[in-house]
CSV table of C-alpha atoms and ligand atoms in Angstrom, one decimal:
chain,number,residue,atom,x,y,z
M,1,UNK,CA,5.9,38.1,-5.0
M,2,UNK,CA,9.2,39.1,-4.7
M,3,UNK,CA,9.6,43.0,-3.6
M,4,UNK,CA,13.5,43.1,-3.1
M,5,UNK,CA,16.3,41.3,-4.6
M,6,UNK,CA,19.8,41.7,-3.8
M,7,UNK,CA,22.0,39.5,-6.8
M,8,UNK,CA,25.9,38.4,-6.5
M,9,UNK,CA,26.5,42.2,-5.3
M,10,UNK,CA,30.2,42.7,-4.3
M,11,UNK,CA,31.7,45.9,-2.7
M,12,UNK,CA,34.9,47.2,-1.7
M,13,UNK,CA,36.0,50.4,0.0
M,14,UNK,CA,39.8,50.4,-1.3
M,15,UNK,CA,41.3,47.5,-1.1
M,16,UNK,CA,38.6,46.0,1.7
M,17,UNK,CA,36.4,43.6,0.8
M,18,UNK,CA,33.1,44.9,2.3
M,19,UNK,CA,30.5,42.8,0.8
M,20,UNK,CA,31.4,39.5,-1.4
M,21,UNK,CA,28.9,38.2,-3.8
M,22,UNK,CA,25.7,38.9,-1.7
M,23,UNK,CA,22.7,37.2,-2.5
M,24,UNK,CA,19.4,37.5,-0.6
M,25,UNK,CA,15.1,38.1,-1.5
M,26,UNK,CA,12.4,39.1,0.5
M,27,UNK,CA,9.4,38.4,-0.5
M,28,UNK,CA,6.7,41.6,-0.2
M,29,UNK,CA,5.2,41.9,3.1
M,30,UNK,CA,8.2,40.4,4.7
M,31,UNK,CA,10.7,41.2,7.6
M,32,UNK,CA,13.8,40.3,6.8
M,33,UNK,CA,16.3,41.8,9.3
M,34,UNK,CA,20.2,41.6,8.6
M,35,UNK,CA,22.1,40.6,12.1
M,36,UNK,CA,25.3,40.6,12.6
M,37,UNK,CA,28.3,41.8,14.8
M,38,UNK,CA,29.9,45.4,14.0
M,39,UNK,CA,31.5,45.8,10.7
M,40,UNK,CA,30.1,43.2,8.7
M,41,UNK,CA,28.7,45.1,6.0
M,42,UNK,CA,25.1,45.7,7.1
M,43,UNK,CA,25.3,49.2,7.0
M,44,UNK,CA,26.8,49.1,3.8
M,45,UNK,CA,24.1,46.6,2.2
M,46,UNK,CA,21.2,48.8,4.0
M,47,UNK,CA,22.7,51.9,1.9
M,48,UNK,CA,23.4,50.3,-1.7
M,49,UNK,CA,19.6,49.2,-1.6
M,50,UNK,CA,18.3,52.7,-0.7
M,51,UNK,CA,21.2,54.1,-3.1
M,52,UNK,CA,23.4,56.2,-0.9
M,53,UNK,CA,26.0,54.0,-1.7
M,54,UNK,CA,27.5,52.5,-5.3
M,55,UNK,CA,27.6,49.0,-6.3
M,56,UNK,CA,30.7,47.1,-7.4
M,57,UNK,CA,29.5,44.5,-8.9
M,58,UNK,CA,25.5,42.7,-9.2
M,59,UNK,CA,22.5,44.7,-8.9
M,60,UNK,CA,19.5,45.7,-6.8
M,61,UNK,CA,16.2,44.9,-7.6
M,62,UNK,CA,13.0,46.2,-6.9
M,63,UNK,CA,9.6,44.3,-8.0
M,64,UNK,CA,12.2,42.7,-10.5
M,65,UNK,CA,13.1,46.2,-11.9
M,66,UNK,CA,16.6,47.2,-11.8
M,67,UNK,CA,17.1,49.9,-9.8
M,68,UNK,CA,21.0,49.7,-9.9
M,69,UNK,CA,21.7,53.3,-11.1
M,70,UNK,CA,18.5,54.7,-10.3
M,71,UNK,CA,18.0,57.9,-7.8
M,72,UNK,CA,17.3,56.9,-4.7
M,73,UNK,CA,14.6,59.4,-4.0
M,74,UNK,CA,12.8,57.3,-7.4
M,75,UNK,CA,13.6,54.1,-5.5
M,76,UNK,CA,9.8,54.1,-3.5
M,77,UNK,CA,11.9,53.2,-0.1
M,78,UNK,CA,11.7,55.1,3.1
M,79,UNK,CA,14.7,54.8,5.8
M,80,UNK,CA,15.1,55.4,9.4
M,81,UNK,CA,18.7,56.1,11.0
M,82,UNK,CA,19.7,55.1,14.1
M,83,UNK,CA,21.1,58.7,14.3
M,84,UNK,CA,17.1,59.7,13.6
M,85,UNK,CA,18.1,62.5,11.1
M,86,UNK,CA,15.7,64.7,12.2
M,87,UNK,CA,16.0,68.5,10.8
M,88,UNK,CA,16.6,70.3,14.0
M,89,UNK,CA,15.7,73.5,13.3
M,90,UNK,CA,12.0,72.3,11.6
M,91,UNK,CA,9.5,71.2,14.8
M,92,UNK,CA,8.1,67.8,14.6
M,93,UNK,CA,5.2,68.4,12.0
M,94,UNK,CA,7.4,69.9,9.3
M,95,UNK,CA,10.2,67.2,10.2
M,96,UNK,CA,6.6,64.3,9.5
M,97,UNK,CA,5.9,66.1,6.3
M,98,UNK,CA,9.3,67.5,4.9
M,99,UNK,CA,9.5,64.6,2.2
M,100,UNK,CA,5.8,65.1,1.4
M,101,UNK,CA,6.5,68.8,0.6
M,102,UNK,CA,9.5,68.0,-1.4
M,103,UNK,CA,7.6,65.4,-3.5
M,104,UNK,CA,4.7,68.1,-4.2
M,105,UNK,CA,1.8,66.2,-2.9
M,106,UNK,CA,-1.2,68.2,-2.6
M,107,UNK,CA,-2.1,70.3,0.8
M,108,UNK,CA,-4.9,68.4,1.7
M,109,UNK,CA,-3.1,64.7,1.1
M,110,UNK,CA,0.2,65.7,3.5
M,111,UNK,CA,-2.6,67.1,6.0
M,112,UNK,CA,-4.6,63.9,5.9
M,113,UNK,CA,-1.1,61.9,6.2
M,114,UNK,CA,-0.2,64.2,8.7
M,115,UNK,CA,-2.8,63.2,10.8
M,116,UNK,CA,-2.9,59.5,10.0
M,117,UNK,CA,0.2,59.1,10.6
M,118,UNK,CA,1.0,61.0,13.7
M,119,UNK,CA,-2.4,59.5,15.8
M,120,UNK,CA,-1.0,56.3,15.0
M,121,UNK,CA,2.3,57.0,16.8
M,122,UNK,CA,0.9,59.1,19.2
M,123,UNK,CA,3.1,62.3,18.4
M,124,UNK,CA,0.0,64.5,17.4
M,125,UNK,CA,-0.2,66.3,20.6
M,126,UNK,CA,4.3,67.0,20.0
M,127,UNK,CA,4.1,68.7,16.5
M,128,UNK,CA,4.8,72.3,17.6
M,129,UNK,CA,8.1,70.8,19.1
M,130,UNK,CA,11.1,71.1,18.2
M,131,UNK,CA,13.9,67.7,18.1
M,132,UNK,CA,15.4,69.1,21.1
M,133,UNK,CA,12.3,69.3,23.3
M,134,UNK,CA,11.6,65.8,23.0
M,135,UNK,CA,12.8,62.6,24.7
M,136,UNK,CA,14.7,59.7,22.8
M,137,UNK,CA,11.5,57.5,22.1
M,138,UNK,CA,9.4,60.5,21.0
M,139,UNK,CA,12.4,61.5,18.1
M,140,UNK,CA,12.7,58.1,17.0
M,141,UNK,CA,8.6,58.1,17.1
M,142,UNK,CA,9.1,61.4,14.7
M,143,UNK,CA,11.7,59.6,12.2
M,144,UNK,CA,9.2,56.8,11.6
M,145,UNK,CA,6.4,58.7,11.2
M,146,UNK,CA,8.4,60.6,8.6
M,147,UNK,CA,9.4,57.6,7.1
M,148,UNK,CA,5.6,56.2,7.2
M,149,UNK,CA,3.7,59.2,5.6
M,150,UNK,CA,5.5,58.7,2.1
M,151,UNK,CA,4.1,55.6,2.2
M,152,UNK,CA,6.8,53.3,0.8
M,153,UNK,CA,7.1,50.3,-1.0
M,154,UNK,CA,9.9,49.2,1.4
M,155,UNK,CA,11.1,50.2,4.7
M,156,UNK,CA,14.6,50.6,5.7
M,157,UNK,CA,15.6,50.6,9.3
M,158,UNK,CA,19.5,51.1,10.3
M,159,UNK,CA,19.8,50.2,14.3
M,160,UNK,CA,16.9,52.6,14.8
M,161,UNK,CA,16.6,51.3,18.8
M,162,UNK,CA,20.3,51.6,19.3
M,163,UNK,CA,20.2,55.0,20.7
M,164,UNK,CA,17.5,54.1,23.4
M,165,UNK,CA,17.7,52.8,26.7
M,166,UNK,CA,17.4,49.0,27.1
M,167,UNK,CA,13.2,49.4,28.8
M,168,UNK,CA,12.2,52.0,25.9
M,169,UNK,CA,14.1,49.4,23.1
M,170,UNK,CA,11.7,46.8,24.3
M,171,UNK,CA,8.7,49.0,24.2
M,172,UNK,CA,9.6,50.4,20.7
M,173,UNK,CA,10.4,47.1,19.3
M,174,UNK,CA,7.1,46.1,20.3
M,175,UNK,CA,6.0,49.1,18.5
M,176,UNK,CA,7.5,48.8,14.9
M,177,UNK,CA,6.3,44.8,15.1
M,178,UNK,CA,2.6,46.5,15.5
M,179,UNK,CA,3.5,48.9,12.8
M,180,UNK,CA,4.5,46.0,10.5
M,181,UNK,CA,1.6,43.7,11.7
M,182,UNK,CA,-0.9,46.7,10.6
M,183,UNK,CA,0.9,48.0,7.5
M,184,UNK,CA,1.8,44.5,6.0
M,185,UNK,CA,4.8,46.8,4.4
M,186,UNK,CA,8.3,45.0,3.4
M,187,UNK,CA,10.9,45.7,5.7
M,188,UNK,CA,14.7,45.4,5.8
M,189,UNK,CA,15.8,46.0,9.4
M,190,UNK,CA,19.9,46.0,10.4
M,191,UNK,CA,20.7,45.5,14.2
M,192,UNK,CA,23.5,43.7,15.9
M,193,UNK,CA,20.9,42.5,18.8
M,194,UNK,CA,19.9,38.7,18.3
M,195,UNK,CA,16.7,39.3,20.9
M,196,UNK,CA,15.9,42.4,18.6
M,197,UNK,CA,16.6,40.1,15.1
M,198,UNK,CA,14.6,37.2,16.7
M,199,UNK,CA,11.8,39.2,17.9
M,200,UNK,CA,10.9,41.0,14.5
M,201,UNK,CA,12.3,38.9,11.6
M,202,UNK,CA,9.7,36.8,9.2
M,203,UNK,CA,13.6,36.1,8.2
M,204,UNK,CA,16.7,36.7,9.3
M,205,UNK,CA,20.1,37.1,7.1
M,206,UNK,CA,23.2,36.5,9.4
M,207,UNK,CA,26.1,38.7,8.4
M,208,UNK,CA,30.0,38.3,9.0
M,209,UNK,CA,33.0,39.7,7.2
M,210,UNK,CA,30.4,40.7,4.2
M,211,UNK,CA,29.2,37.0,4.0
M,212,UNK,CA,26.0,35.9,4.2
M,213,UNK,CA,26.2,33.0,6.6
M,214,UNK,CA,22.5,31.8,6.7
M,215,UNK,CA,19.4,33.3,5.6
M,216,UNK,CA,16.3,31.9,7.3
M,217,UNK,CA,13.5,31.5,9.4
M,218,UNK,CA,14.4,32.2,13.2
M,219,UNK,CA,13.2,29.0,14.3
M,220,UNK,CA,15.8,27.6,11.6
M,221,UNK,CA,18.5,30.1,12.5
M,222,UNK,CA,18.3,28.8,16.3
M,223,UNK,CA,17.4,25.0,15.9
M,224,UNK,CA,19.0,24.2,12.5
M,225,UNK,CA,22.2,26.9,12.2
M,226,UNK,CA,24.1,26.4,9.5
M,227,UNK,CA,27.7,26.6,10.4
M,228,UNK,CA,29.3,27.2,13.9
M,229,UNK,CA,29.5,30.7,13.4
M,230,UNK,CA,25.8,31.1,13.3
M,231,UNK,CA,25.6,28.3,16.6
M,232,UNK,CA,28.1,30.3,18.3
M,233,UNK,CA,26.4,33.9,17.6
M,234,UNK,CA,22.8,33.3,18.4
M,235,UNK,CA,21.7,32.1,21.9
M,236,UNK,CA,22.8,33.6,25.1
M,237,UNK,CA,24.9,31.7,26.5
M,238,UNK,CA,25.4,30.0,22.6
M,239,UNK,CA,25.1,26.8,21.8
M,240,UNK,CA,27.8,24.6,23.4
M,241,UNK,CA,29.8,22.8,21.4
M,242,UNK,CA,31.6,20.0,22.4
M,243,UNK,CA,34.7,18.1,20.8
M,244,UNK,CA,35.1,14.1,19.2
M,245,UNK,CA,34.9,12.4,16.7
M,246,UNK,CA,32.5,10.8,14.7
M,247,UNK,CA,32.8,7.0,14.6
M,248,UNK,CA,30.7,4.6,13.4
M,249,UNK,CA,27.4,6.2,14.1
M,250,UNK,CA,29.1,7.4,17.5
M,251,UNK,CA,29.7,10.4,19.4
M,252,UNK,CA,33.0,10.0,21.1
M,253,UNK,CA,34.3,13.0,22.9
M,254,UNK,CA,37.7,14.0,23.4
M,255,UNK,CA,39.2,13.1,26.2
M,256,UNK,CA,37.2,9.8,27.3
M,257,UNK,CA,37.4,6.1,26.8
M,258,UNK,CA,34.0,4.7,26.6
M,259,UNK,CA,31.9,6.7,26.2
M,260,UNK,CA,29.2,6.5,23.2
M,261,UNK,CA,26.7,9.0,22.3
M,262,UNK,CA,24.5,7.3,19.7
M,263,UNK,CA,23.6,9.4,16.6
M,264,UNK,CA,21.5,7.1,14.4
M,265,UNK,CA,18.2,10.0,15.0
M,266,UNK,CA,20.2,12.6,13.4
M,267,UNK,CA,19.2,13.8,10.6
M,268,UNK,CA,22.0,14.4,8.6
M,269,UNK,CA,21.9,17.4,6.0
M,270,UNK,CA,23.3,14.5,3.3
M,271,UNK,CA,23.4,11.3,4.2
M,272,UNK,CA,26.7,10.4,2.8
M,273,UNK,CA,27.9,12.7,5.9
M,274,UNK,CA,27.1,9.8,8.4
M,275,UNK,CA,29.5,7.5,6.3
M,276,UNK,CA,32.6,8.1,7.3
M,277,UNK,CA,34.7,8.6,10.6
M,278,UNK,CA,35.6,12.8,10.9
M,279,UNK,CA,36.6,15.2,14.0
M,280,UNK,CA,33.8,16.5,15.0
M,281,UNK,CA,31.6,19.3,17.2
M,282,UNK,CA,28.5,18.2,18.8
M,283,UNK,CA,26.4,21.3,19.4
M,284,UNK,CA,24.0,21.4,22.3
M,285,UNK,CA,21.7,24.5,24.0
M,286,UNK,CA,22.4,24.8,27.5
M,287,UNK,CA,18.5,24.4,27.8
M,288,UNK,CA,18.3,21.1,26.1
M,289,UNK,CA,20.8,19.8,28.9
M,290,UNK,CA,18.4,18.6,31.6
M,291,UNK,CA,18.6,17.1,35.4
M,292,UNK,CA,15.9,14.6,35.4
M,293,UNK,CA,15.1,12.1,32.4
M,294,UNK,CA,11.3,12.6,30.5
M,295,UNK,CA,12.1,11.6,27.5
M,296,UNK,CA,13.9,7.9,26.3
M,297,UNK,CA,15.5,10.4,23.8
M,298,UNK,CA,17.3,11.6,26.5
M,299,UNK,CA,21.0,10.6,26.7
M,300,UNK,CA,22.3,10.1,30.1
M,301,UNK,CA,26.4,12.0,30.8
M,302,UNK,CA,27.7,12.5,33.6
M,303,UNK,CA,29.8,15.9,34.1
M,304,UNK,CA,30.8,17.1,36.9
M,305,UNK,CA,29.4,21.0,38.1
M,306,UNK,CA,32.0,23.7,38.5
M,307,UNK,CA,30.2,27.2,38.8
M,308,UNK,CA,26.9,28.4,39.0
M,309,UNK,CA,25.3,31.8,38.2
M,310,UNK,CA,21.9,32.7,39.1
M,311,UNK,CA,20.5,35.2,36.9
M,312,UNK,CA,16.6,35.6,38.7
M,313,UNK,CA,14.4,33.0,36.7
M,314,UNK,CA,17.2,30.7,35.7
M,315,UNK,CA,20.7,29.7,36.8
M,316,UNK,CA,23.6,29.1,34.4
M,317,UNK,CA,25.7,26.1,35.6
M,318,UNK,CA,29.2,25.8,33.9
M,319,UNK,CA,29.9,21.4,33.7
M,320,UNK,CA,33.4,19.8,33.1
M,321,UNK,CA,33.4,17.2,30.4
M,322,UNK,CA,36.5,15.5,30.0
M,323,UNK,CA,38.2,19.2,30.4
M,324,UNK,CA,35.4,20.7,28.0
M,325,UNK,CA,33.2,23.0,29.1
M,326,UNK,CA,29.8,23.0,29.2
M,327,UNK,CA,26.7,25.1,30.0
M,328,UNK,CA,23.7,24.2,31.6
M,329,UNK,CA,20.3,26.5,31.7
M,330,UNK,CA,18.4,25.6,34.3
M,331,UNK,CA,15.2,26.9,36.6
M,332,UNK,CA,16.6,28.5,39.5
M,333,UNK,CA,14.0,26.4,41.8
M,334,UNK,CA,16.2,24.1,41.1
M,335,UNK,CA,18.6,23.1,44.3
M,336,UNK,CA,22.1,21.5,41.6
M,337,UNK,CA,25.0,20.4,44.1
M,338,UNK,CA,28.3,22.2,42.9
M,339,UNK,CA,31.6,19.9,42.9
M,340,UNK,CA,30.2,17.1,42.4
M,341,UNK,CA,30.1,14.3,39.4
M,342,UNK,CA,26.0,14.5,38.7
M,343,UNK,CA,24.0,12.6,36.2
M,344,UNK,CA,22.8,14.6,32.9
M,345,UNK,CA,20.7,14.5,30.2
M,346,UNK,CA,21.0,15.3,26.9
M,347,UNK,CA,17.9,15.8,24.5
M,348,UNK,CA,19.3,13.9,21.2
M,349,UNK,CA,16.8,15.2,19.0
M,350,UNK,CA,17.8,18.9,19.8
M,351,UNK,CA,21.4,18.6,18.9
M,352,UNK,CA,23.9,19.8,16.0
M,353,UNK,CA,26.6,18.1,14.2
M,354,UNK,CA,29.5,20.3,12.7
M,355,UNK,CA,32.5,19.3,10.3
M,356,UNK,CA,35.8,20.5,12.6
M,357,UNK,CA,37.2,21.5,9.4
M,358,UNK,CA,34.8,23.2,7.5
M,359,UNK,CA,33.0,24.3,9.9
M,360,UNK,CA,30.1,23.5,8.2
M,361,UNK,CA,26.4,21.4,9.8
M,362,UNK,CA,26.5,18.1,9.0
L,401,ADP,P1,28.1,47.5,10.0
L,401,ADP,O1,27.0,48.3,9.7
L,401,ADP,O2,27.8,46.0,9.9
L,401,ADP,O3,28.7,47.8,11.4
L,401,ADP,P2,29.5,48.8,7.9
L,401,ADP,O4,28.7,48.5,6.6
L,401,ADP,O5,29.2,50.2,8.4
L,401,ADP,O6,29.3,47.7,9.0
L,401,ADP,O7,31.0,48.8,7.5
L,401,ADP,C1,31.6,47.6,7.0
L,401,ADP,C2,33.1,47.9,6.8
L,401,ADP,O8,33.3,48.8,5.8
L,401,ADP,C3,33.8,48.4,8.0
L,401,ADP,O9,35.1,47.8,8.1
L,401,ADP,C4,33.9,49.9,7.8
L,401,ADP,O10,35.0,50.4,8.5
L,401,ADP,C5,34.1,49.9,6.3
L,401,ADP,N1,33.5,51.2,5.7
L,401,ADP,C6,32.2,51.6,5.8
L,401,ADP,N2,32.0,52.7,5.2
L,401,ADP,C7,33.2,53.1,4.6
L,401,ADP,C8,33.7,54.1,3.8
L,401,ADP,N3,32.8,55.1,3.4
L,401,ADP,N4,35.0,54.1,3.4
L,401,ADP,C9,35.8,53.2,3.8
L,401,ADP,N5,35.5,52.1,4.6
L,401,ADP,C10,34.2,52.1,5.0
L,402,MG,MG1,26.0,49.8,10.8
């Protein structure tokens, strides 16, 4: 069942074009978290579906009602700020039970929720404090529960781990994927952070310039990207991507004379693609770039090694390729010989074909 639906929705602030013609659904129980870099709209999506913010043009849907010009405290959706919100002169039970109160549910319900709801987050021992007795994770702790006692029909999460330092993000990430696991509630989570995006989603929508690029599993999002801006924006480092053309079934990259990379595995997205001869990228993750050959799939280059970084459990080795550059990820057990030409291999049934003009996957 579908429990959100977002149709052609446009907005503008002025003359800006914040969000063109969005289109996304979530099926219920789902985590669908909207990633992209600053200023792409997510903000402004997040509030139109809670309805702190008006529509242009489309409409918002809710279990396939229309909630367009509805109120948004008649919407059924609860939603954490990154900000956390919290009331600061109301200590931390009357912050948990403030929308409760509003709503006139009955004593004995908010007390039981109270209870529930705090236990589960481990705040019940904190509800005579105040906001400004309590540590970063323990306020963000208190905007959840708050969110959590009204028991929504969807959750709405705005960069709620932005404020917290990187160790306590981890732990709380951990934390709302529990909360999710347990609850089985829809979610619609906005963050910037790719680990964050990868590591909650069911699905992930990538944003940029109020465009949704690709909407999709995160296995999809990193294997199968849609266009380069998605390669380029997940994956750290990205995905390389080198330059050529395509030529009859070839790879040929820029810059050499002989060189061949066969690409009669690939599975093209239609196969009138593989027809005819087009500038091309060839996208490839620095981890699918390997030393030693395992696999006949593998595709022997040889590049020459330029820098190295090592980074604890791996080392990053920049290549030259006919003057491209290249990454390599690598174990840092590894011993890799810098300045020199060194044999490579490529895993052909990990890579990504792009259109140079469009942009597009091939
Ligand atoms: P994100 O959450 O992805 O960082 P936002 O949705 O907050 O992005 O903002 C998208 C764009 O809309 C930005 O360029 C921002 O400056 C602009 N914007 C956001 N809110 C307003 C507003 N109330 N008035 C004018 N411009 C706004
Ligand atoms: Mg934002």
């Amino acid at each position: 069942m579908i429990a959100l639906k977002i149709e052609n929705l446009s907005k503008n602030f002025g003359r800006t074009e914040v969000l063109k013609k969005i289109n996304l659904e979530i099926n219920e129980g789902n985590f669908l978290v909207l990633l992209g870099p600053s200023g792409c709209g997510k903000s402004t999506l997040l509030n139109i579906v809670a309805g702190l913010e008006t529509i242009d043009e489309g409409a918002v849907f809710i279990d396939d009602y229309n909630v367009s010009n509805v109120e948004p405290k008649d919407r059924n959706i609860a939603m954490v700020f990154q900000s956390y919100a919290l009331y600061p002169s109301m200590n931390v039970k009357e912050n948990i039970t403030f929308g409760l109160k509003q709503s006139k549910t009955p004593k004995n319900k908010i007390e039981e929720q109270l209870k529930k709801v705090s236990t589960f987050l481990q705040v019940d021992e904190l509800l005579n404090r105040k906001p400004s007795q309590l540590s970063g994770g323990q306020r963000q702790r208190v905007a959840i529960g708050r969110a959590l006692v009204r028991e929504p029909r969807i959750f709405l999460f705005d960069e709620p781990l932005s404020n917290l330092d990187a160790k306590l993000r981890v732990e709380m990430r951990r934390e709302i994927k529990k909360i999710h696991k347990k609850l089985k509630t829809t979610v619609v989570y906005v963050t910037h952070d790719q680990t964050e995006a990868m590591s909650l989603g069911t699905n992930i929508a990538i944003m940029n310039h109020g465009v949704i690029q690709q909407c999709d599993t995160p296995k999809n999002i990193y294997n199968k990207p849609h266009n380069i801006f998605v390669a380029d924006f997940i994956g750290a480092p990205p995905m390389n991507l080198i330059q050529g053309n395509f030529i009859n079934g070839n790879f040929i990259p820029n810059g050499s004379s002989n060189i061949k990379i066969p690409l009669d595995k690939y599975d093209f997205k239609d196969s009138n693609n593989s027809k005819n001869e087009k500038s091309i990228y060839l996208g490839i993750r620095p981890e699918h770039i390997y030393i030693d050959k395992n696999n006949s799939d593998y595709f022997q280059i040889s590049a020459k090694s330029e820098l190295v970084e090592y980074i604890g459990h791996e080392q990053i080795v920049t290549f030259n390729y006919f003057e491209q550059q290249f990454l390599g990820k690598f174990p840092s057990t590894l011993d890799i010989n810098m300045d020199k030409n060194l044999k490579l291999y490529i895993d052909l049934n990990q890579i990504s074909l792009f259109d140079k003009n469009t942009k597009e996957r091939l």
